[in-house]
Amino acid sequence: MREKSLDFIFKFGSLLVIALVILFFSMWDEHFFTYANLSDILRSISITTFVAIGVTFSLTVDGFDLSVGSTVSLTTVATAALMVWYEQPLVVVIIVALLIGAIVGLLNALLIVKIRIPDMLATLAVMYIIGGIHKTYTKGYSIYNNMPMPDGSTAPGKFSDSFLWLGQGKLLGVPVPVVLMVVAVILVHLFFKYTRWGRQMYTTGGNEEAARLSGVRVRRIRMAAYIASGIFAAIGGILYAARVGTGQIDAGAPMMMESVAAVFIGYSVLGAGRPNVIGTFFGAILIGVLLNGMTMMKVQYYANDIVKGTVLVLALAVTFIHLSRRRSG
């Protein structure tokens, strides 16, 4: 009975916690469980979810990407500069931003896979490098419509309505970022479950040597995972700029912790015990619900990190206790 209870907690504990948290905040404030507020929660977690999907890719191959937050900041600033400073069309803005994310991911991959620098150290270094690049490029200023330029003029361009629609618009009454998030979660889930590359990523992360002996091109798979991580972080940066209508230099600073927390909470969703995009999505929901509910309760914003850290510790404790029991059994 004890073993069955522990297995049940591991598989469904996160989902039960989400349900209980929603119930608690709904009883606390009648405005919590409304379409408008739930829609805002999903909109708020959409960016974090994209960044967390990138982290999920790196963790799937037994790596880790600390540079996703800085990548969000870099692409947010880049998209804003392309429109406000250089008046580029939407297609160019999106393509360039995605290329920036892919280049950051490729840089991480080269340092980790080719030069064999440990992933934590390599991505930490890249985090500082690209953080310094975008701050140097903007001279520490955020980018916005009609901003003053160094020569005394104002910026010639502005955020286009079509671009802002990506972050602020609705599709059949559903916020566009939420639609994009759901589509991305479904596609990435199908990728990992049904494609050869997805299965090889899991194989590589589970046992790299065994994957190599079975014919998997491990180095290529790991490089692809880090490039995907950079691209998804770039999508998060695009959506952030579209949502707030400015290019904020530190946009991605808080997202790294939230995305990592979402991924590790996802380990315990439905008993996965490993990185998985469905779990990541529910982890992001839990964090979004907690932050939204605490805001309604007028909890001071600086207490948010305490709650996020506590939730992360509990999720990790449940996951690794279960994994230890599974190995010992």
Coordinates of C-alpha atoms in Angstrom, one line a residue:
M1 CA 0.0 0.0 0.0
R2 CA 2.8 2.4 0.9
E3 CA 4.6 1.7 -2.4
K4 CA 1.4 2.3 -4.4
S5 CA 0.7 5.5 -2.5
L6 CA 4.2 6.8 -3.3
D7 CA 3.9 5.9 -6.9
F8 CA 0.5 7.7 -7.1
I9 CA 2.0 10.8 -5.5
F10 CA 4.9 10.8 -7.9
K11 CA 2.7 10.3 -11.0
F12 CA -0.2 12.7 -10.1
G13 CA 1.1 14.8 -7.3
S14 CA 2.0 17.8 -9.5
L15 CA -1.5 17.8 -11.2
L16 CA -3.2 17.5 -7.8
V17 CA -1.1 20.5 -6.5
I18 CA -2.1 22.5 -9.5
A19 CA -5.8 21.7 -8.9
L20 CA -5.5 22.5 -5.2
V21 CA -3.7 25.8 -5.8
I22 CA -6.4 26.8 -8.3
L23 CA -9.1 25.8 -5.9
F24 CA -7.5 27.8 -3.1
F25 CA -7.1 31.0 -5.1
S26 CA -10.6 30.6 -6.5
M27 CA -12.0 30.6 -3.0
W28 CA -9.8 33.5 -1.9
D29 CA -10.8 35.8 -4.8
E30 CA -13.9 35.3 -6.9
H31 CA -12.2 37.0 -9.8
F32 CA -9.4 34.3 -10.0
F33 CA -11.4 31.6 -11.8
T34 CA -12.7 33.7 -14.6
Y35 CA -12.0 33.4 -18.3
A36 CA -10.3 36.8 -18.4
N37 CA -7.9 35.9 -15.5
L38 CA -7.2 32.3 -16.7
S39 CA -6.5 33.7 -20.2
D40 CA -4.0 36.2 -18.7
I41 CA -2.3 33.4 -16.8
L42 CA -1.9 31.3 -20.0
R43 CA -0.7 34.4 -21.9
S44 CA 1.9 35.1 -19.2
I45 CA 3.3 31.6 -19.2
S46 CA 3.4 31.3 -23.0
I47 CA 6.8 33.0 -23.2
T48 CA 8.2 31.1 -20.2
T49 CA 7.0 27.9 -21.8
F50 CA 8.8 28.5 -25.1
V51 CA 12.0 29.2 -23.1
A52 CA 11.4 26.1 -21.0
I53 CA 11.0 24.0 -24.1
G54 CA 14.5 25.1 -25.1
V55 CA 15.8 24.0 -21.7
T56 CA 13.9 20.7 -22.2
F57 CA 15.8 20.0 -25.4
S58 CA 19.2 20.5 -23.7
L59 CA 18.3 18.4 -20.7
T60 CA 17.0 15.6 -23.0
V61 CA 20.6 15.0 -24.2
D62 CA 21.9 15.2 -20.6
G63 CA 23.0 18.8 -21.0
F64 CA 22.0 22.1 -19.6
D65 CA 21.6 25.6 -21.2
L66 CA 22.1 28.6 -18.8
S67 CA 22.1 31.0 -21.7
V68 CA 18.4 31.0 -22.6
G69 CA 17.6 34.1 -20.5
S70 CA 20.3 36.1 -22.2
T71 CA 19.1 34.8 -25.6
V72 CA 15.6 36.1 -24.8
S73 CA 17.1 39.5 -24.0
L74 CA 19.3 39.6 -27.1
T75 CA 16.5 38.6 -29.5
T76 CA 14.0 41.0 -27.8
V77 CA 16.5 43.9 -28.3
A78 CA 17.3 42.7 -31.9
T79 CA 13.7 42.6 -33.0
A80 CA 13.0 46.0 -31.5
A81 CA 16.1 47.5 -33.2
L82 CA 15.2 46.0 -36.6
M83 CA 11.8 47.7 -36.5
V84 CA 12.4 50.9 -34.6
W85 CA 15.8 51.8 -35.8
Y86 CA 16.0 50.1 -39.2
E87 CA 12.3 49.9 -40.3
Q88 CA 12.6 46.3 -41.4
P89 CA 9.5 44.3 -42.4
L90 CA 8.0 41.6 -40.1
V91 CA 9.4 38.7 -42.1
V92 CA 12.9 39.9 -41.9
V93 CA 12.6 40.7 -38.2
I94 CA 11.4 37.2 -37.3
I95 CA 13.9 35.4 -39.6
V96 CA 16.9 37.4 -38.2
A97 CA 15.7 36.8 -34.6
L98 CA 15.5 33.1 -35.2
L99 CA 18.9 33.0 -36.8
I100 CA 20.3 34.8 -33.8
G101 CA 18.9 32.1 -31.5
A102 CA 20.2 29.4 -33.8
I103 CA 23.7 31.0 -33.8
V104 CA 23.8 31.2 -30.0
G105 CA 22.7 27.6 -29.8
L106 CA 25.4 26.6 -32.3
L107 CA 28.0 28.5 -30.3
N108 CA 27.0 26.6 -27.2
A109 CA 27.1 23.3 -29.2
L110 CA 30.6 24.0 -30.5
L111 CA 32.0 24.8 -27.1
I112 CA 30.3 21.7 -25.5
V113 CA 30.5 19.1 -28.2
K114 CA 33.6 20.1 -30.2
I115 CA 35.8 21.7 -27.5
R116 CA 34.3 19.6 -24.7
I117 CA 33.8 22.3 -22.2
P118 CA 31.3 21.2 -19.5
D119 CA 27.8 22.4 -20.5
M120 CA 27.3 24.4 -17.3
L121 CA 30.5 26.3 -17.8
A122 CA 30.1 26.8 -21.5
T123 CA 26.6 28.1 -21.4
L124 CA 27.4 30.3 -18.4
A125 CA 30.2 31.9 -20.4
V126 CA 27.9 32.4 -23.4
M127 CA 25.3 33.9 -21.1
Y128 CA 27.7 36.6 -20.1
I129 CA 29.0 37.2 -23.6
I130 CA 25.6 37.7 -25.3
G131 CA 24.4 39.7 -22.3
G132 CA 27.3 42.0 -22.7
I133 CA 26.8 42.2 -26.5
H134 CA 23.2 43.4 -26.4
K135 CA 23.8 45.9 -23.6
T136 CA 26.9 47.3 -25.5
Y137 CA 24.9 47.5 -28.7
T138 CA 22.1 49.5 -27.1
K139 CA 24.4 51.3 -24.7
G140 CA 22.2 50.1 -21.9
Y141 CA 19.0 51.6 -23.1
S142 CA 15.7 49.9 -23.9
I143 CA 14.3 50.5 -27.5
Y144 CA 10.8 51.9 -28.0
N145 CA 8.8 53.9 -30.5
N146 CA 9.9 57.5 -31.0
M147 CA 12.9 57.1 -28.8
P148 CA 15.6 59.8 -29.0
M149 CA 18.6 59.0 -31.1
P150 CA 22.2 60.0 -30.4
D151 CA 22.1 62.7 -33.1
G152 CA 19.1 64.4 -31.5
S153 CA 16.5 63.0 -33.9
T154 CA 13.8 60.4 -33.0
A155 CA 13.8 56.8 -34.1
P156 CA 12.4 56.6 -37.6
G157 CA 10.4 53.3 -37.3
K158 CA 7.9 51.8 -34.9
F159 CA 6.5 48.4 -33.8
S160 CA 4.1 47.3 -36.5
D161 CA 0.6 46.3 -35.7
S162 CA 1.1 42.9 -37.2
F163 CA 4.1 42.3 -34.9
L164 CA 2.3 43.5 -31.8
W165 CA -0.6 41.2 -32.8
L166 CA 1.7 38.2 -32.1
G167 CA 1.9 39.2 -28.5
Q168 CA -1.3 41.1 -27.8
G169 CA -3.8 39.9 -30.4
K170 CA -6.5 37.1 -30.2
L171 CA -7.5 34.3 -32.5
L172 CA -11.1 33.2 -32.1
G173 CA -11.1 34.8 -28.7
V174 CA -7.9 33.1 -27.6
P175 CA -4.7 35.1 -27.1
V176 CA -2.3 34.4 -30.0
P177 CA 0.7 33.5 -27.7
V178 CA -1.5 30.9 -26.1
V179 CA -2.4 29.4 -29.5
L180 CA 1.3 29.4 -30.5
M181 CA 2.3 27.8 -27.1
V182 CA -0.2 25.0 -27.4
V183 CA 0.8 24.2 -31.0
A184 CA 4.5 24.2 -30.0
V185 CA 3.9 21.9 -27.1
I186 CA 1.9 19.4 -29.2
L187 CA 4.5 19.5 -32.1
V188 CA 7.5 19.0 -29.8
H189 CA 5.7 16.2 -28.0
L190 CA 5.1 14.5 -31.3
F191 CA 8.7 15.1 -32.3
F192 CA 10.1 13.4 -29.2
K193 CA 7.7 10.5 -29.3
Y194 CA 7.4 9.7 -33.0
T195 CA 10.5 10.9 -34.9
R196 CA 13.9 9.3 -35.1
W197 CA 15.8 12.4 -34.0
G198 CA 13.5 12.8 -31.0
R199 CA 14.0 9.2 -29.9
Q200 CA 17.7 9.5 -30.4
M201 CA 17.9 12.6 -28.2
Y202 CA 16.3 10.6 -25.4
T203 CA 18.7 7.7 -26.1
T204 CA 21.7 10.0 -26.0
G205 CA 20.6 11.5 -22.7
G206 CA 19.9 8.2 -21.1
N207 CA 23.3 6.6 -22.0
E208 CA 25.6 8.4 -24.4
E209 CA 28.0 5.5 -24.8
A210 CA 25.2 3.0 -25.4
A211 CA 23.7 5.3 -28.0
R212 CA 27.0 5.7 -29.8
L213 CA 27.5 1.9 -29.9
S214 CA 24.0 1.5 -31.3
G215 CA 24.9 3.8 -34.2
V216 CA 23.5 7.1 -33.0
R217 CA 25.5 10.1 -34.2
V218 CA 25.7 11.5 -30.7
R219 CA 27.6 14.6 -31.4
R220 CA 25.2 15.7 -34.2
I221 CA 22.2 14.9 -31.9
R222 CA 23.6 17.0 -29.1
M223 CA 24.4 19.9 -31.4
A224 CA 20.9 19.8 -32.7
A225 CA 19.5 19.9 -29.2
Y226 CA 21.4 23.1 -28.3
I227 CA 20.5 24.8 -31.6
A228 CA 16.8 24.0 -30.8
S229 CA 17.3 25.4 -27.3
G230 CA 18.5 28.7 -28.8
I231 CA 15.7 28.9 -31.4
F232 CA 13.0 28.4 -28.8
A233 CA 14.5 31.0 -26.5
A234 CA 14.5 33.3 -29.5
I235 CA 10.8 32.7 -30.1
G236 CA 10.3 33.6 -26.4
G237 CA 12.2 36.9 -27.1
I238 CA 10.1 37.7 -30.1
L239 CA 6.9 37.1 -28.2
Y240 CA 8.1 39.2 -25.3
A241 CA 8.9 42.2 -27.5
A242 CA 5.5 41.8 -29.2
R243 CA 3.7 41.7 -25.9
V244 CA 5.3 44.7 -24.2
G245 CA 6.0 46.8 -27.3
T246 CA 9.6 47.6 -26.3
G247 CA 13.0 46.1 -26.5
Q248 CA 13.9 45.7 -22.8
I249 CA 17.6 44.9 -22.2
D250 CA 17.0 42.6 -19.2
A251 CA 13.8 41.0 -20.5
G252 CA 15.1 37.4 -20.1
A253 CA 16.7 37.8 -16.7
P254 CA 13.8 36.3 -14.6
M255 CA 12.9 33.7 -17.3
M256 CA 15.9 31.5 -16.9
M257 CA 14.9 30.5 -13.3
E258 CA 11.2 30.2 -14.2
S259 CA 11.9 28.0 -17.2
V260 CA 14.3 25.8 -15.4
A261 CA 11.8 25.4 -12.5
A262 CA 9.0 24.5 -15.0
V263 CA 11.2 21.8 -16.6
F264 CA 12.2 20.2 -13.3
I265 CA 8.6 20.3 -12.0
G266 CA 7.7 18.5 -15.2
Y267 CA 9.9 15.6 -14.3
S268 CA 7.3 14.4 -11.8
V269 CA 4.2 14.9 -14.0
L270 CA 2.6 11.6 -14.9
G271 CA 5.6 9.8 -13.5
A272 CA 7.9 10.7 -16.4
G273 CA 11.1 10.9 -14.4
R274 CA 12.9 12.7 -17.2
P275 CA 12.6 15.9 -19.3
N276 CA 9.3 16.0 -21.2
V277 CA 7.5 18.8 -22.9
I278 CA 4.0 17.9 -21.5
G279 CA 5.5 18.0 -18.0
T280 CA 7.2 21.3 -18.8
F281 CA 3.9 22.8 -19.8
F282 CA 2.2 21.8 -16.6
G283 CA 5.2 23.0 -14.6
A284 CA 4.8 26.4 -16.3
I285 CA 1.1 26.4 -15.5
L286 CA 1.9 25.8 -11.8
I287 CA 4.3 28.7 -11.6
G288 CA 2.0 31.0 -13.5
V289 CA -1.0 30.1 -11.3
L290 CA 1.1 30.7 -8.1
L291 CA 2.5 34.1 -9.3
N292 CA -1.0 35.3 -10.5
G293 CA -2.6 34.2 -7.2
M294 CA 0.0 35.8 -5.0
T295 CA -0.4 39.0 -7.0
M296 CA -4.2 38.9 -6.3
M297 CA -3.4 38.3 -2.6
K298 CA -1.1 41.4 -2.7
V299 CA 2.0 39.4 -1.7
Q300 CA 5.1 41.5 -2.2
Y301 CA 6.8 40.8 -5.5
Y302 CA 10.1 40.0 -3.8
A303 CA 8.5 37.0 -2.1
N304 CA 7.9 35.3 -5.5
D305 CA 11.4 33.9 -5.7
I306 CA 10.9 32.2 -2.3
V307 CA 7.8 30.5 -3.6
K308 CA 9.3 29.5 -6.9
G309 CA 12.4 28.1 -5.2
T310 CA 10.3 26.2 -2.7
V311 CA 8.2 24.6 -5.4
L312 CA 11.3 23.6 -7.3
V313 CA 12.9 22.0 -4.3
L314 CA 9.7 20.0 -3.5
A315 CA 9.4 18.9 -7.2
L316 CA 13.1 17.8 -7.2
A317 CA 12.8 16.0 -3.9
V318 CA 9.8 14.0 -5.1
T319 CA 11.5 13.2 -8.4
F320 CA 14.8 12.1 -7.1
I321 CA 13.4 10.2 -4.1
H322 CA 11.3 8.2 -6.6
L323 CA 14.3 7.6 -8.9
S324 CA 16.4 6.4 -6.0
R325 CA 13.7 4.0 -5.0
R326 CA 13.4 2.8 -8.6
R327 CA 17.2 2.1 -8.9
S328 CA 17.4 0.4 -5.5
G329 CA 14.4 -1.8 -6.5

